[in-house]
Each structure stands twice: as C-alpha cells, then as structure tokens.
Amino acid sequence: MSTMQAMQDANKAMKKQYKNVDIDKIYDIQDEMADLMDQANEVQELMGRSYNMPDDLDEADLEAELDALGDDLSFGEEMPSYLNDAEPAMPELLPEAPDGSFRQPTENTAAPAQAEPALRM
C-alpha cells in the first residue's frame, strides 16, 4: 500500500501547487514570448537584407569573375621588386654576449680597500 499512499501524497501536492498557478499569467507570458520572437525575426530579416545586389546573382558567376581578375593581376614567374630584396639587416639592440674569458681587474677598477675592523672593548 505504500505505492498507493505515495500517489495520493503526490496528487495532494500537485493540487496544492496548481492552486497557486494562474493560467492567465502563463498565457500572457507565452504571448509576450511570441511577440519577442516576432521582433527578433524582424530584426534578423532587416539585418540580412542585401543592398544594391541583384537577387539573381549566381555564386559561380562571382567565382569566375574573381578568377578572371586574378589572371589579370598575375605576375607570372616574375616577383615584384619589393619581394625580391634580401632581408633587411636587423639592428643590433643588445650588447655582445660574454665569451667566457676572465679579465683581471686593473688598478683603476680594483675593489675599494676595506675599512679597518673596529676596536673591541
């Protein structure tokens, strides 16, 4: 009988919850959603509009025209002069890396003399 009791409890809970539901509010929300969807579709349609383009334009015609333009502009085997130049020399921005050899300090660059230790009392 526990299954039957669970079904009765669920039935009571559903009835209690549906008393709080206003079906008119649901209809109003659905109407608002439909209006918003219509507005969104209208905006999409306006944004997708093409200006000054014939409707009967064929994609293949555009590709053929692009290929013809490419043939007119082709350089053949020759490269433009600005592409033939060798790479420009990069300016040296960093000093040379140390070579690992050790230089003895000279008298002018010797470390300063240390102060004499303080007298202890």
Short mmCIF file of C-alpha atoms in Angstrom, two decimals:
data_model
loop_
_atom_site.label_atom_id
_atom_site.label_comp_id
_atom_site.label_asym_id
_atom_site.label_seq_id
_atom_site.Cartn_x
_atom_site.Cartn_y
_atom_site.Cartn_z
CA MET A 1 0.00 0.00 0.00
CA SER A 2 2.98 2.36 0.19
CA THR A 3 2.76 2.97 -3.57
CA MET A 4 -0.84 3.99 -3.26
CA GLN A 5 -0.02 6.33 -0.38
CA ALA A 6 2.81 7.93 -2.41
CA MET A 7 0.45 8.53 -5.34
CA GLN A 8 -2.13 10.14 -3.04
CA ASP A 9 0.51 12.39 -1.48
CA ALA A 10 1.77 13.40 -4.92
CA ASN A 11 -1.80 14.12 -6.03
CA LYS A 12 -2.40 16.37 -3.00
CA ALA A 13 0.89 18.21 -3.55
CA MET A 14 0.10 18.80 -7.22
CA LYS A 15 -3.37 20.11 -6.43
CA LYS A 16 -1.89 22.44 -3.81
CA GLN A 17 0.72 23.76 -6.26
CA TYR A 18 -1.74 24.21 -9.13
CA LYS A 19 -3.96 26.33 -6.91
CA ASN A 20 -1.11 28.86 -6.88
CA VAL A 21 -0.76 28.81 -10.68
CA ASP A 22 -2.59 31.48 -12.62
CA ILE A 23 -3.22 30.12 -16.11
CA ASP A 24 -3.87 33.61 -17.44
CA LYS A 25 -0.34 34.63 -16.43
CA ILE A 26 1.02 31.67 -18.39
CA TYR A 27 -0.94 32.73 -21.47
CA ASP A 28 0.30 36.31 -21.05
CA ILE A 29 3.91 35.17 -20.79
CA GLN A 30 3.56 32.97 -23.86
CA ASP A 31 2.04 35.87 -25.81
CA GLU A 32 4.91 38.14 -24.76
CA MET A 33 7.43 35.48 -25.78
CA ALA A 34 5.76 35.12 -29.18
CA ASP A 35 5.86 38.91 -29.67
CA LEU A 36 9.55 38.99 -28.74
CA MET A 37 10.30 36.17 -31.17
CA ASP A 38 8.46 38.04 -33.93
CA GLN A 39 10.52 41.16 -33.19
CA ALA A 40 13.74 39.15 -33.21
CA ASN A 41 12.83 37.58 -36.55
CA GLU A 42 12.03 41.00 -38.00
CA VAL A 43 15.42 42.34 -36.85
CA GLN A 44 17.17 39.31 -38.36
CA GLU A 45 15.35 39.83 -41.64
CA LEU A 46 16.31 43.51 -41.74
CA MET A 47 19.94 42.78 -40.89
CA GLY A 48 20.13 40.10 -43.57
CA ARG A 49 18.86 42.37 -46.31
CA SER A 50 21.33 42.93 -49.14
CA TYR A 51 21.55 46.35 -50.70
CA ASN A 52 22.38 47.08 -54.32
CA MET A 53 22.81 43.38 -55.10
CA PRO A 54 20.61 41.67 -57.64
CA ASP A 55 18.59 38.76 -56.34
CA ASP A 56 19.51 36.54 -59.28
CA LEU A 57 23.28 36.76 -58.69
CA ASP A 58 24.95 33.41 -59.08
CA GLU A 59 27.85 32.31 -56.89
CA ALA A 60 29.55 30.60 -59.85
CA ASP A 61 29.49 33.89 -61.81
CA LEU A 62 31.22 35.65 -58.93
CA GLU A 63 33.89 32.94 -58.74
CA ALA A 64 34.51 33.18 -62.50
CA GLU A 65 34.87 36.96 -62.27
CA LEU A 66 37.28 36.64 -59.36
CA ASP A 67 39.39 34.13 -61.29
CA ALA A 68 39.46 36.49 -64.30
CA LEU A 69 40.65 39.33 -62.06
CA GLY A 70 43.32 37.06 -60.65
CA ASP A 71 44.53 36.24 -64.16
CA ASP A 72 44.78 39.95 -64.98
CA LEU A 73 46.80 40.64 -61.87
CA SER A 74 49.05 37.58 -62.00
CA PHE A 75 52.76 38.29 -62.06
CA GLY A 76 53.65 35.12 -63.90
CA GLU A 77 57.12 33.91 -62.99
CA GLU A 78 58.32 37.37 -62.04
CA MET A 79 58.18 38.53 -58.48
CA PRO A 80 57.58 42.18 -57.67
CA SER A 81 60.78 44.05 -56.85
CA TYR A 82 59.81 44.66 -53.24
CA LEU A 83 59.60 40.89 -52.73
CA ASN A 84 62.98 40.22 -54.36
CA ASP A 85 65.01 42.29 -51.90
CA ALA A 86 67.04 40.35 -49.38
CA GLU A 87 66.00 40.50 -45.79
CA PRO A 88 66.99 43.81 -44.24
CA ALA A 89 69.70 43.61 -41.64
CA MET A 90 68.35 43.69 -38.13
CA PRO A 91 69.83 46.45 -36.00
CA GLU A 92 71.82 45.26 -33.03
CA LEU A 93 69.91 46.19 -29.98
CA LEU A 94 71.77 44.09 -27.43
CA PRO A 95 75.45 44.10 -26.47
CA GLU A 96 77.57 41.12 -27.38
CA ALA A 97 77.28 38.08 -25.18
CA PRO A 98 80.25 37.39 -22.89
CA ASP A 99 82.73 34.93 -24.34
CA GLY A 100 83.54 33.26 -21.04
CA SER A 101 87.08 34.59 -20.65
CA PHE A 102 88.03 36.22 -17.35
CA ARG A 103 89.72 39.60 -17.23
CA GLN A 104 91.96 40.55 -14.32
CA PRO A 105 90.90 43.84 -12.72
CA THR A 106 93.28 46.70 -13.28
CA GLU A 107 94.40 49.13 -10.59
CA ASN A 108 91.74 51.63 -11.62
CA THR A 109 88.96 49.05 -11.37
CA ALA A 110 90.21 47.30 -8.23
CA ALA A 111 87.81 46.93 -5.35
CA PRO A 112 87.98 49.71 -2.74
CA ALA A 113 90.05 48.99 0.32
CA GLN A 114 88.13 47.55 3.19
CA ALA A 115 87.77 49.62 6.32
CA GLU A 116 89.83 48.52 9.28
CA PRO A 117 87.90 46.48 11.83
CA ALA A 118 86.53 48.37 14.79
CA LEU A 119 88.35 48.07 18.10
CA ARG A 120 86.72 45.78 20.57
CA MET A 121 86.38 46.81 24.16
#
